[in-house]
Amino acid sequence: MPQPVRSLRVLMMILGGMQAVLGLGLLTNSVAVATAIWGEGDASTPCCTTPGEAHSGVIVFAGVLMFAVAAWGVSTALKFPTRQPGLRVSAFAYGWTALPFTLAFYEVIPILGLIWLVAAILAVVRPNQPECRAWFGYQPL
């Protein structure tokens, strides 16, 4: 496996691991995160539920979605030694999918958001390098 392909594989595993950690944080703290976003209830809120509790399902959905995207990236990276041409396209699409998560990481820790942005851009650029194209058997039309 050439060095650019190996570094793309490691990069995708790191991105997937970080997404899984953020997804786990969203799942385990869904009410707290929803309360931070939608706020506490006041005298006008209906009995027994605050806006944070009412919207916690949205946060759980976001956590599950984040886990799914993380699993996609890690499973694609683990299949690299098979050299299937579709894996290069999957890695490229995963890089584009990882870019919007920059905002979530930037809200948690700003420096982490900037690091994530650089890593996501590298995940978009690396699959198009000549060594990666040759490894996956890309044939231009």
mmCIF file of N, CA and C in Angstrom:
data_model
loop_
_atom_site.group_PDB
_atom_site.id
_atom_site.type_symbol
_atom_site.label_atom_id
_atom_site.label_comp_id
_atom_site.label_asym_id
_atom_site.label_seq_id
_atom_site.Cartn_x
_atom_site.Cartn_y
_atom_site.Cartn_z
ATOM 1 N N MET A 1 0.851 -1.171 0.000
ATOM 2 C CA MET A 1 0.000 0.000 0.000
ATOM 3 C C MET A 1 0.900 1.239 0.000
ATOM 4 N N PRO A 2 0.707 2.140 -0.980
ATOM 5 C CA PRO A 2 1.526 3.358 -1.027
ATOM 6 C C PRO A 2 1.265 4.266 0.175
ATOM 7 N N GLN A 3 2.211 5.132 0.443
ATOM 8 C CA GLN A 3 2.129 6.007 1.607
ATOM 9 C C GLN A 3 0.895 6.918 1.592
ATOM 10 N N PRO A 4 0.510 7.558 0.463
ATOM 11 C CA PRO A 4 -0.696 8.398 0.492
ATOM 12 C C PRO A 4 -1.962 7.599 0.821
ATOM 13 N N VAL A 5 -2.048 6.363 0.358
ATOM 14 C CA VAL A 5 -3.215 5.533 0.664
ATOM 15 C C VAL A 5 -3.209 5.156 2.142
ATOM 16 N N ARG A 6 -2.048 4.826 2.655
ATOM 17 C CA ARG A 6 -1.939 4.477 4.078
ATOM 18 C C ARG A 6 -2.293 5.674 4.964
ATOM 19 N N SER A 7 -1.817 6.858 4.593
ATOM 20 C CA SER A 7 -2.130 8.040 5.399
ATOM 21 C C SER A 7 -3.609 8.406 5.295
ATOM 22 N N LEU A 8 -4.222 8.197 4.128
ATOM 23 C CA LEU A 8 -5.663 8.424 3.996
ATOM 24 C C LEU A 8 -6.433 7.442 4.863
ATOM 25 N N ARG A 9 -5.979 6.214 4.917
ATOM 26 C CA ARG A 9 -6.637 5.203 5.746
ATOM 27 C C ARG A 9 -6.574 5.587 7.233
ATOM 28 N N VAL A 10 -5.415 6.007 7.690
ATOM 29 C CA VAL A 10 -5.266 6.424 9.088
ATOM 30 C C VAL A 10 -6.109 7.670 9.360
ATOM 31 N N LEU A 11 -6.106 8.605 8.445
ATOM 32 C CA LEU A 11 -6.882 9.829 8.598
ATOM 33 C C LEU A 11 -8.378 9.526 8.707
ATOM 34 N N MET A 12 -8.865 8.611 7.879
ATOM 35 C CA MET A 12 -10.282 8.262 7.931
ATOM 36 C C MET A 12 -10.636 7.548 9.229
ATOM 37 N N MET A 13 -9.725 6.747 9.743
ATOM 38 C CA MET A 13 -9.991 6.079 11.024
ATOM 39 C C MET A 13 -10.006 7.090 12.173
ATOM 40 N N ILE A 14 -9.130 8.066 12.128
ATOM 41 C CA ILE A 14 -9.112 9.104 13.164
ATOM 42 C C ILE A 14 -10.385 9.949 13.093
ATOM 43 N N LEU A 15 -10.779 10.347 11.879
ATOM 44 C CA LEU A 15 -12.009 11.117 11.722
ATOM 45 C C LEU A 15 -13.214 10.311 12.216
ATOM 46 N N GLY A 16 -13.268 9.040 11.850
ATOM 47 C CA GLY A 16 -14.368 8.195 12.298
ATOM 48 C C GLY A 16 -14.393 8.019 13.805
ATOM 49 N N GLY A 17 -13.234 7.873 14.411
ATOM 50 C CA GLY A 17 -13.166 7.746 15.869
ATOM 51 C C GLY A 17 -13.624 9.005 16.575
ATOM 52 N N MET A 18 -13.220 10.161 16.061
ATOM 53 C CA MET A 18 -13.651 11.421 16.670
ATOM 54 C C MET A 18 -15.155 11.625 16.506
ATOM 55 N N GLN A 19 -15.690 11.236 15.356
ATOM 56 C CA GLN A 19 -17.134 11.341 15.162
ATOM 57 C C GLN A 19 -17.878 10.413 16.107
ATOM 58 N N ALA A 20 -17.341 9.223 16.314
ATOM 59 C CA ALA A 20 -17.987 8.282 17.231
ATOM 60 C C ALA A 20 -17.989 8.822 18.656
ATOM 61 N N VAL A 21 -16.911 9.462 19.069
ATOM 62 C CA VAL A 21 -16.863 10.046 20.414
ATOM 63 C C VAL A 21 -17.882 11.175 20.550
ATOM 64 N N LEU A 22 -17.979 12.031 19.525
ATOM 65 C CA LEU A 22 -18.972 13.109 19.575
ATOM 66 C C LEU A 22 -20.389 12.536 19.554
ATOM 67 N N GLY A 23 -20.623 11.503 18.760
ATOM 68 C CA GLY A 23 -21.936 10.861 18.738
ATOM 69 C C GLY A 23 -22.289 10.243 20.073
ATOM 70 N N LEU A 24 -21.316 9.632 20.725
ATOM 71 C CA LEU A 24 -21.544 9.064 22.053
ATOM 72 C C LEU A 24 -21.881 10.167 23.049
ATOM 73 N N GLY A 25 -21.197 11.291 22.953
ATOM 74 C CA GLY A 25 -21.497 12.428 23.827
ATOM 75 C C GLY A 25 -22.905 12.955 23.607
ATOM 76 N N LEU A 26 -23.350 12.986 22.353
ATOM 77 C CA LEU A 26 -24.707 13.438 22.081
ATOM 78 C C LEU A 26 -25.746 12.458 22.608
ATOM 79 N N LEU A 27 -25.458 11.164 22.472
ATOM 80 C CA LEU A 27 -26.417 10.165 22.948
ATOM 81 C C LEU A 27 -26.524 10.139 24.458
ATOM 82 N N THR A 28 -25.423 10.248 25.154
ATOM 83 C CA THR A 28 -25.455 10.127 26.612
ATOM 84 C C THR A 28 -25.900 11.402 27.305
ATOM 85 N N ASN A 29 -25.746 12.545 26.642
ATOM 86 C CA ASN A 29 -26.121 13.822 27.257
ATOM 87 C C ASN A 29 -27.177 14.542 26.432
ATOM 88 N N SER A 30 -28.123 13.827 25.875
ATOM 89 C CA SER A 30 -29.068 14.432 24.935
ATOM 90 C C SER A 30 -29.931 15.512 25.584
ATOM 91 N N VAL A 31 -30.382 15.290 26.800
ATOM 92 C CA VAL A 31 -31.233 16.290 27.451
ATOM 93 C C VAL A 31 -30.428 17.547 27.782
ATOM 94 N N ALA A 32 -29.202 17.376 28.260
ATOM 95 C CA ALA A 32 -28.365 18.531 28.593
ATOM 96 C C ALA A 32 -28.023 19.339 27.346
ATOM 97 N N VAL A 33 -27.712 18.645 26.247
ATOM 98 C CA VAL A 33 -27.394 19.349 25.006
ATOM 99 C C VAL A 33 -28.637 20.064 24.476
ATOM 100 N N ALA A 34 -29.778 19.396 24.500
ATOM 101 C CA ALA A 34 -31.018 20.020 24.026
ATOM 102 C C ALA A 34 -31.400 21.215 24.901
ATOM 103 N N THR A 35 -31.187 21.119 26.208
ATOM 104 C CA THR A 35 -31.473 22.235 27.099
ATOM 105 C C THR A 35 -30.542 23.408 26.807
ATOM 106 N N ALA A 36 -29.287 23.111 26.485
ATOM 107 C CA ALA A 36 -28.343 24.181 26.145
ATOM 108 C C ALA A 36 -28.739 24.877 24.845
ATOM 109 N N ILE A 37 -29.344 24.140 23.928
ATOM 110 C CA ILE A 37 -29.729 24.729 22.646
ATOM 111 C C ILE A 37 -31.077 25.435 22.738
ATOM 112 N N TRP A 38 -32.095 24.756 23.278
ATOM 113 C CA TRP A 38 -33.457 25.289 23.294
ATOM 114 C C TRP A 38 -33.824 26.001 24.584
ATOM 115 N N GLY A 39 -33.014 25.891 25.610
ATOM 116 C CA GLY A 39 -33.246 26.626 26.845
ATOM 117 C C GLY A 39 -34.163 25.922 27.828
ATOM 118 N N GLU A 40 -34.218 26.516 28.999
ATOM 119 C CA GLU A 40 -35.075 25.995 30.065
ATOM 120 C C GLU A 40 -36.501 26.472 29.859
ATOM 121 N N GLY A 41 -37.407 25.800 30.510
ATOM 122 C CA GLY A 41 -38.801 26.208 30.449
ATOM 123 C C GLY A 41 -39.051 27.406 31.352
ATOM 124 N N ASP A 42 -40.119 28.116 31.089
ATOM 125 C CA ASP A 42 -40.528 29.220 31.953
ATOM 126 C C ASP A 42 -41.975 28.984 32.374
ATOM 127 N N ALA A 43 -42.630 29.989 32.851
ATOM 128 C CA ALA A 43 -43.995 29.839 33.360
ATOM 129 C C ALA A 43 -44.984 29.475 32.254
ATOM 130 N N SER A 44 -44.656 29.784 31.004
ATOM 131 C CA SER A 44 -45.588 29.504 29.911
ATOM 132 C C SER A 44 -45.453 28.094 29.341
ATOM 133 N N THR A 45 -44.448 27.326 29.778
ATOM 134 C CA THR A 45 -44.274 25.970 29.248
ATOM 135 C C THR A 45 -45.331 25.039 29.827
ATOM 136 N N PRO A 46 -45.752 24.067 29.046
ATOM 137 C CA PRO A 46 -46.753 23.126 29.561
ATOM 138 C C PRO A 46 -46.187 22.284 30.698
ATOM 139 N N CYS A 47 -47.067 21.690 31.428
ATOM 140 C CA CYS A 47 -46.710 20.886 32.599
ATOM 141 C C CYS A 47 -45.820 19.711 32.224
ATOM 142 N N CYS A 48 -44.866 19.466 33.044
ATOM 143 C CA CYS A 48 -44.070 18.236 33.058
ATOM 144 C C CYS A 48 -42.943 18.140 32.036
ATOM 145 N N THR A 49 -42.881 18.944 31.008
ATOM 146 C CA THR A 49 -41.770 18.855 30.060
ATOM 147 C C THR A 49 -41.197 20.238 29.789
ATOM 148 N N THR A 50 -39.884 20.293 29.727
ATOM 149 C CA THR A 50 -39.198 21.525 29.347
ATOM 150 C C THR A 50 -38.854 21.436 27.870
ATOM 151 N N PRO A 51 -38.526 22.545 27.234
ATOM 152 C CA PRO A 51 -38.147 22.484 25.823
ATOM 153 C C PRO A 51 -36.936 21.570 25.580
ATOM 154 N N GLY A 52 -36.020 21.516 26.543
ATOM 155 C CA GLY A 52 -34.865 20.637 26.393
ATOM 156 C C GLY A 52 -35.265 19.171 26.363
ATOM 157 N N GLU A 53 -36.176 18.792 27.244
ATOM 158 C CA GLU A 53 -36.643 17.405 27.256
ATOM 159 C C GLU A 53 -37.469 17.094 26.014
ATOM 160 N N ALA A 54 -38.235 18.056 25.547
ATOM 161 C CA ALA A 54 -39.069 17.826 24.373
ATOM 162 C C ALA A 54 -38.235 17.651 23.103
ATOM 163 N N HIS A 55 -37.092 18.300 23.023
ATOM 164 C CA HIS A 55 -36.252 18.225 21.829
ATOM 165 C C HIS A 55 -35.089 17.252 21.962
ATOM 166 N N SER A 56 -35.018 16.491 23.014
ATOM 167 C CA SER A 56 -33.877 15.584 23.191
ATOM 168 C C SER A 56 -33.861 14.479 22.145
ATOM 169 N N GLY A 57 -34.992 14.145 21.574
ATOM 170 C CA GLY A 57 -35.030 13.139 20.509
ATOM 171 C C GLY A 57 -34.271 13.579 19.272
ATOM 172 N N VAL A 58 -34.294 14.872 18.993
ATOM 173 C CA VAL A 58 -33.540 15.406 17.855
ATOM 174 C C VAL A 58 -32.043 15.205 18.086
ATOM 175 N N ILE A 59 -31.605 15.419 19.312
ATOM 176 C CA ILE A 59 -30.188 15.247 19.648
ATOM 177 C C ILE A 59 -29.804 13.771 19.573
ATOM 178 N N VAL A 60 -30.683 12.892 20.018
ATOM 179 C CA VAL A 60 -30.419 11.450 19.916
ATOM 180 C C VAL A 60 -30.312 11.046 18.447
ATOM 181 N N PHE A 61 -31.200 11.573 17.601
ATOM 182 C CA PHE A 61 -31.128 11.285 16.169
ATOM 183 C C PHE A 61 -29.800 11.760 15.581
ATOM 184 N N ALA A 62 -29.355 12.950 15.979
ATOM 185 C CA ALA A 62 -28.071 13.465 15.498
ATOM 186 C C ALA A 62 -26.922 12.578 15.955
ATOM 187 N N GLY A 63 -26.989 12.056 17.182
ATOM 188 C CA GLY A 63 -25.951 11.153 17.669
ATOM 189 C C GLY A 63 -25.914 9.847 16.902
ATOM 190 N N VAL A 64 -27.080 9.289 16.603
ATOM 191 C CA VAL A 64 -27.139 8.049 15.823
ATOM 192 C C VAL A 64 -26.640 8.289 14.400
ATOM 193 N N LEU A 65 -27.003 9.425 13.825
ATOM 194 C CA LEU A 65 -26.524 9.775 12.493
ATOM 195 C C LEU A 65 -25.005 9.911 12.487
ATOM 196 N N MET A 66 -24.478 10.510 13.532
ATOM 197 C CA MET A 66 -23.032 10.667 13.627
ATOM 198 C C MET A 66 -22.331 9.315 13.752
ATOM 199 N N PHE A 67 -22.932 8.395 14.526
ATOM 200 C CA PHE A 67 -22.384 7.042 14.614
ATOM 201 C C PHE A 67 -22.401 6.349 13.257
ATOM 202 N N ALA A 68 -23.466 6.523 12.491
ATOM 203 C CA ALA A 68 -23.569 5.888 11.180
ATOM 204 C C ALA A 68 -22.495 6.411 10.221
ATOM 205 N N VAL A 69 -22.275 7.714 10.233
ATOM 206 C CA VAL A 69 -21.244 8.296 9.368
ATOM 207 C C VAL A 69 -19.854 7.829 9.809
ATOM 208 N N ALA A 70 -19.639 7.732 11.114
ATOM 209 C CA ALA A 70 -18.354 7.239 11.627
ATOM 210 C C ALA A 70 -18.126 5.793 11.206
ATOM 211 N N ALA A 71 -19.161 4.975 11.279
ATOM 212 C CA ALA A 71 -19.028 3.571 10.870
ATOM 213 C C ALA A 71 -18.739 3.468 9.380
ATOM 214 N N TRP A 72 -19.333 4.338 8.580
ATOM 215 C CA TRP A 72 -19.075 4.361 7.139
ATOM 216 C C TRP A 72 -17.596 4.657 6.874
ATOM 217 N N GLY A 73 -17.050 5.662 7.531
ATOM 218 C CA GLY A 73 -15.652 6.022 7.306
ATOM 219 C C GLY A 73 -14.687 4.937 7.746
ATOM 220 N N VAL A 74 -14.919 4.368 8.917
ATOM 221 C CA VAL A 74 -14.013 3.329 9.425
ATOM 222 C C VAL A 74 -14.116 2.070 8.571
ATOM 223 N N SER A 75 -15.320 1.668 8.189
ATOM 224 C CA SER A 75 -15.451 0.454 7.380
ATOM 225 C C SER A 75 -14.852 0.632 5.991
ATOM 226 N N THR A 76 -14.972 1.821 5.425
ATOM 227 C CA THR A 76 -14.326 2.091 4.139
ATOM 228 C C THR A 76 -12.813 2.007 4.275
ATOM 229 N N ALA A 77 -12.272 2.587 5.334
ATOM 230 C CA ALA A 77 -10.818 2.561 5.540
ATOM 231 C C ALA A 77 -10.312 1.135 5.758
ATOM 232 N N LEU A 78 -11.079 0.330 6.456
ATOM 233 C CA LEU A 78 -10.645 -1.044 6.706
ATOM 234 C C LEU A 78 -10.657 -1.904 5.443
ATOM 235 N N LYS A 79 -11.434 -1.519 4.437
ATOM 236 C CA LYS A 79 -11.516 -2.285 3.189
ATOM 237 C C LYS A 79 -10.477 -1.858 2.155
ATOM 238 N N PHE A 80 -9.641 -0.884 2.452
ATOM 239 C CA PHE A 80 -8.652 -0.397 1.487
ATOM 240 C C PHE A 80 -7.760 -1.496 0.900
ATOM 241 N N PRO A 81 -7.302 -2.479 1.676
ATOM 242 C CA PRO A 81 -6.430 -3.495 1.074
ATOM 243 C C PRO A 81 -7.083 -4.315 -0.047
ATOM 244 N N THR A 82 -8.419 -4.302 -0.156
ATOM 245 C CA THR A 82 -9.069 -5.047 -1.238
ATOM 246 C C THR A 82 -8.933 -4.359 -2.588
ATOM 247 N N ARG A 83 -8.576 -3.079 -2.594
ATOM 248 C CA ARG A 83 -8.309 -2.293 -3.799
ATOM 249 C C ARG A 83 -9.508 -2.174 -4.728
ATOM 250 N N GLN A 84 -10.687 -2.164 -4.212
ATOM 251 C CA GLN A 84 -11.882 -1.999 -5.040
ATOM 252 C C GLN A 84 -12.006 -0.546 -5.478
ATOM 253 N N PRO A 85 -12.318 -0.298 -6.758
ATOM 254 C CA PRO A 85 -12.395 1.085 -7.251
ATOM 255 C C PRO A 85 -13.460 1.920 -6.539
ATOM 256 N N GLY A 86 -14.538 1.313 -6.101
ATOM 257 C CA GLY A 86 -15.593 2.053 -5.424
ATOM 258 C C GLY A 86 -15.171 2.601 -4.073
ATOM 259 N N LEU A 87 -14.126 2.049 -3.491
ATOM 260 C CA LEU A 87 -13.650 2.528 -2.193
ATOM 261 C C LEU A 87 -13.041 3.921 -2.290
ATOM 262 N N ARG A 88 -12.402 4.210 -3.411
ATOM 263 C CA ARG A 88 -11.842 5.550 -3.606
ATOM 264 C C ARG A 88 -12.962 6.582 -3.678
ATOM 265 N N VAL A 89 -14.031 6.248 -4.353
ATOM 266 C CA VAL A 89 -15.186 7.134 -4.445
ATOM 267 C C VAL A 89 -15.844 7.279 -3.071
ATOM 268 N N SER A 90 -15.938 6.173 -2.334
ATOM 269 C CA SER A 90 -16.514 6.222 -0.997
ATOM 270 C C SER A 90 -15.669 7.095 -0.068
ATOM 271 N N ALA A 91 -14.360 6.990 -0.168
ATOM 272 C CA ALA A 91 -13.474 7.818 0.656
ATOM 273 C C ALA A 91 -13.628 9.297 0.292
ATOM 274 N N PHE A 92 -13.762 9.579 -0.993
ATOM 275 C CA PHE A 92 -13.960 10.954 -1.443
ATOM 276 C C PHE A 92 -15.281 11.503 -0.917
ATOM 277 N N ALA A 93 -16.348 10.722 -1.015
ATOM 278 C CA ALA A 93 -17.662 11.155 -0.512
ATOM 279 C C ALA A 93 -17.644 11.305 1.004
ATOM 280 N N TYR A 94 -16.923 10.431 1.706
ATOM 281 C CA TYR A 94 -16.821 10.546 3.153
ATOM 282 C C TYR A 94 -16.114 11.846 3.545
ATOM 283 N N GLY A 95 -15.098 12.223 2.794
ATOM 284 C CA GLY A 95 -14.413 13.489 3.069
ATOM 285 C C GLY A 95 -15.353 14.674 2.944
ATOM 286 N N TRP A 96 -16.196 14.674 1.919
ATOM 287 C CA TRP A 96 -17.170 15.751 1.762
ATOM 288 C C TRP A 96 -18.219 15.709 2.854
ATOM 289 N N THR A 97 -18.574 14.512 3.299
ATOM 290 C CA THR A 97 -19.557 14.390 4.371
ATOM 291 C C THR A 97 -18.974 14.836 5.706
ATOM 292 N N ALA A 98 -17.677 14.683 5.884
ATOM 293 C CA ALA A 98 -17.034 15.073 7.143
ATOM 294 C C ALA A 98 -16.913 16.586 7.296
ATOM 295 N N LEU A 99 -16.951 17.320 6.202
ATOM 296 C CA LEU A 99 -16.788 18.775 6.283
ATOM 297 C C LEU A 99 -17.850 19.474 7.130
ATOM 298 N N PRO A 100 -19.145 19.169 7.007
ATOM 299 C CA PRO A 100 -20.130 19.886 7.832
ATOM 300 C C PRO A 100 -19.980 19.644 9.337
ATOM 301 N N PHE A 101 -19.339 18.554 9.718
ATOM 302 C CA PHE A 101 -19.149 18.287 11.141
ATOM 303 C C PHE A 101 -18.149 19.255 11.762
ATOM 304 N N THR A 102 -17.474 20.046 10.938
ATOM 305 C CA THR A 102 -16.549 21.048 11.448
ATOM 306 C C THR A 102 -17.274 22.019 12.382
ATOM 307 N N LEU A 103 -18.481 22.384 12.022
ATOM 308 C CA LEU A 103 -19.243 23.319 12.861
ATOM 309 C C LEU A 103 -19.534 22.741 14.233
ATOM 310 N N ALA A 104 -19.884 21.453 14.282
ATOM 311 C CA ALA A 104 -20.179 20.823 15.571
ATOM 312 C C ALA A 104 -18.933 20.780 16.448
ATOM 313 N N PHE A 105 -17.806 20.398 15.859
ATOM 314 C CA PHE A 105 -16.583 20.340 16.641
ATOM 315 C C PHE A 105 -16.108 21.740 17.038
ATOM 316 N N TYR A 106 -16.344 22.727 16.175
ATOM 317 C CA TYR A 106 -15.947 24.090 16.499
ATOM 318 C C TYR A 106 -16.761 24.635 17.679
ATOM 319 N N GLU A 107 -18.021 24.241 17.773
ATOM 320 C CA GLU A 107 -18.854 24.673 18.891
ATOM 321 C C GLU A 107 -18.405 24.045 20.208
ATOM 322 N N VAL A 108 -17.898 22.826 20.166
ATOM 323 C CA VAL A 108 -17.442 22.147 21.381
ATOM 324 C C VAL A 108 -16.115 22.738 21.838
ATOM 325 N N ILE A 109 -15.112 22.662 20.968
ATOM 326 C CA ILE A 109 -13.782 23.211 21.258
ATOM 327 C C ILE A 109 -13.278 23.841 19.956
ATOM 328 N N PRO A 110 -13.097 25.156 19.907
ATOM 329 C CA PRO A 110 -12.728 25.818 18.648
ATOM 330 C C PRO A 110 -11.465 25.269 17.988
ATOM 331 N N ILE A 111 -10.435 24.976 18.751
ATOM 332 C CA ILE A 111 -9.205 24.459 18.134
ATOM 333 C C ILE A 111 -9.448 23.084 17.530
ATOM 334 N N LEU A 112 -10.323 22.305 18.144
ATOM 335 C CA LEU A 112 -10.685 20.995 17.598
ATOM 336 C C LEU A 112 -11.423 21.153 16.275
ATOM 337 N N GLY A 113 -12.240 22.187 16.153
ATOM 338 C CA GLY A 113 -12.929 22.461 14.895
ATOM 339 C C GLY A 113 -11.972 22.806 13.776
ATOM 340 N N LEU A 114 -10.940 23.561 14.088
ATOM 341 C CA LEU A 114 -9.951 23.910 13.068
ATOM 342 C C LEU A 114 -9.130 22.694 12.641
ATOM 343 N N ILE A 115 -8.770 21.867 13.603
ATOM 344 C CA ILE A 115 -8.040 20.633 13.282
ATOM 345 C C ILE A 115 -8.914 19.723 12.428
ATOM 346 N N TRP A 116 -10.205 19.636 12.791
ATOM 347 C CA TRP A 116 -11.143 18.812 12.031
ATOM 348 C C TRP A 116 -11.269 19.328 10.593
ATOM 349 N N LEU A 117 -11.303 20.640 10.425
ATOM 350 C CA LEU A 117 -11.414 21.228 9.088
ATOM 351 C C LEU A 117 -10.236 20.833 8.214
ATOM 352 N N VAL A 118 -9.041 20.910 8.753
ATOM 353 C CA VAL A 118 -7.846 20.525 7.996
ATOM 354 C C VAL A 118 -7.896 19.044 7.640
ATOM 355 N N ALA A 119 -8.270 18.209 8.600
ATOM 356 C CA ALA A 119 -8.341 16.763 8.354
ATOM 357 C C ALA A 119 -9.415 16.439 7.314
ATOM 358 N N ALA A 120 -10.556 17.099 7.372
ATOM 359 C CA ALA A 120 -11.624 16.840 6.406
ATOM 360 C C ALA A 120 -11.215 17.275 5.004
ATOM 361 N N ILE A 121 -10.517 18.388 4.900
ATOM 362 C CA ILE A 121 -10.036 18.829 3.589
ATOM 363 C C ILE A 121 -9.014 17.833 3.043
ATOM 364 N N LEU A 122 -8.144 17.333 3.894
ATOM 365 C CA LEU A 122 -7.202 16.304 3.449
ATOM 366 C C LEU A 122 -7.930 15.040 3.000
ATOM 367 N N ALA A 123 -9.019 14.690 3.671
ATOM 368 C CA ALA A 123 -9.792 13.508 3.281
ATOM 369 C C ALA A 123 -10.490 13.711 1.935
ATOM 370 N N VAL A 124 -10.723 14.948 1.547
ATOM 371 C CA VAL A 124 -11.299 15.224 0.231
ATOM 372 C C VAL A 124 -10.217 15.185 -0.844
ATOM 373 N N VAL A 125 -9.036 15.690 -0.523
ATOM 374 C CA VAL A 125 -7.974 15.828 -1.518
ATOM 375 C C VAL A 125 -7.218 14.517 -1.752
ATOM 376 N N ARG A 126 -6.940 13.763 -0.710
ATOM 377 C CA ARG A 126 -6.106 12.568 -0.819
ATOM 378 C C ARG A 126 -6.597 11.513 -1.815
ATOM 379 N N PRO A 127 -7.897 11.202 -1.893
ATOM 380 C CA PRO A 127 -8.302 10.160 -2.847
ATOM 381 C C PRO A 127 -8.030 10.504 -4.308
ATOM 382 N N ASN A 128 -7.800 11.778 -4.608
ATOM 383 C CA ASN A 128 -7.538 12.177 -5.988
ATOM 384 C C ASN A 128 -6.058 12.271 -6.323
ATOM 385 N N GLN A 129 -5.184 11.914 -5.400
ATOM 386 C CA GLN A 129 -3.756 11.910 -5.709
ATOM 387 C C GLN A 129 -3.443 10.755 -6.671
ATOM 388 N N PRO A 130 -2.447 10.927 -7.521
ATOM 389 C CA PRO A 130 -2.135 9.884 -8.512
ATOM 390 C C PRO A 130 -1.832 8.509 -7.891
ATOM 391 N N GLU A 131 -1.160 8.494 -6.741
ATOM 392 C CA GLU A 131 -0.852 7.207 -6.108
ATOM 393 C C GLU A 131 -2.121 6.495 -5.664
ATOM 394 N N CYS A 132 -3.077 7.258 -5.140
ATOM 395 C CA CYS A 132 -4.355 6.664 -4.716
ATOM 396 C C CYS A 132 -5.148 6.170 -5.915
ATOM 397 N N ARG A 133 -5.159 6.952 -6.973
ATOM 398 C CA ARG A 133 -5.867 6.512 -8.182
ATOM 399 C C ARG A 133 -5.273 5.226 -8.721
ATOM 400 N N ALA A 134 -3.953 5.154 -8.757
ATOM 401 C CA ALA A 134 -3.303 3.950 -9.265
ATOM 402 C C ALA A 134 -3.572 2.750 -8.359
ATOM 403 N N TRP A 135 -3.571 2.960 -7.043
ATOM 404 C CA TRP A 135 -3.795 1.856 -6.107
ATOM 405 C C TRP A 135 -5.180 1.241 -6.293
ATOM 406 N N PHE A 136 -6.192 2.097 -6.488
ATOM 407 C CA PHE A 136 -7.554 1.600 -6.635
ATOM 408 C C PHE A 136 -7.931 1.272 -8.068
ATOM 409 N N GLY A 137 -6.994 1.394 -8.990
ATOM 410 C CA GLY A 137 -7.232 0.991 -10.370
ATOM 411 C C GLY A 137 -8.148 1.926 -11.127
ATOM 412 N N TYR A 138 -8.013 3.214 -10.890
ATOM 413 C CA TYR A 138 -8.854 4.191 -11.573
ATOM 414 C C TYR A 138 -8.441 4.287 -13.029
ATOM 415 N N GLN A 139 -9.406 4.157 -13.930
ATOM 416 C CA GLN A 139 -9.158 4.264 -15.370
ATOM 417 C C GLN A 139 -9.968 5.450 -15.893
ATOM 418 N N PRO A 140 -9.302 6.540 -16.322
ATOM 419 C CA PRO A 140 -10.062 7.677 -16.858
ATOM 420 C C PRO A 140 -10.774 7.302 -18.140
ATOM 421 N N LEU A 141 -11.899 7.957 -18.389
ATOM 422 C CA LEU A 141 -12.684 7.657 -19.583
ATOM 423 C C LEU A 141 -12.116 8.295 -20.801
#
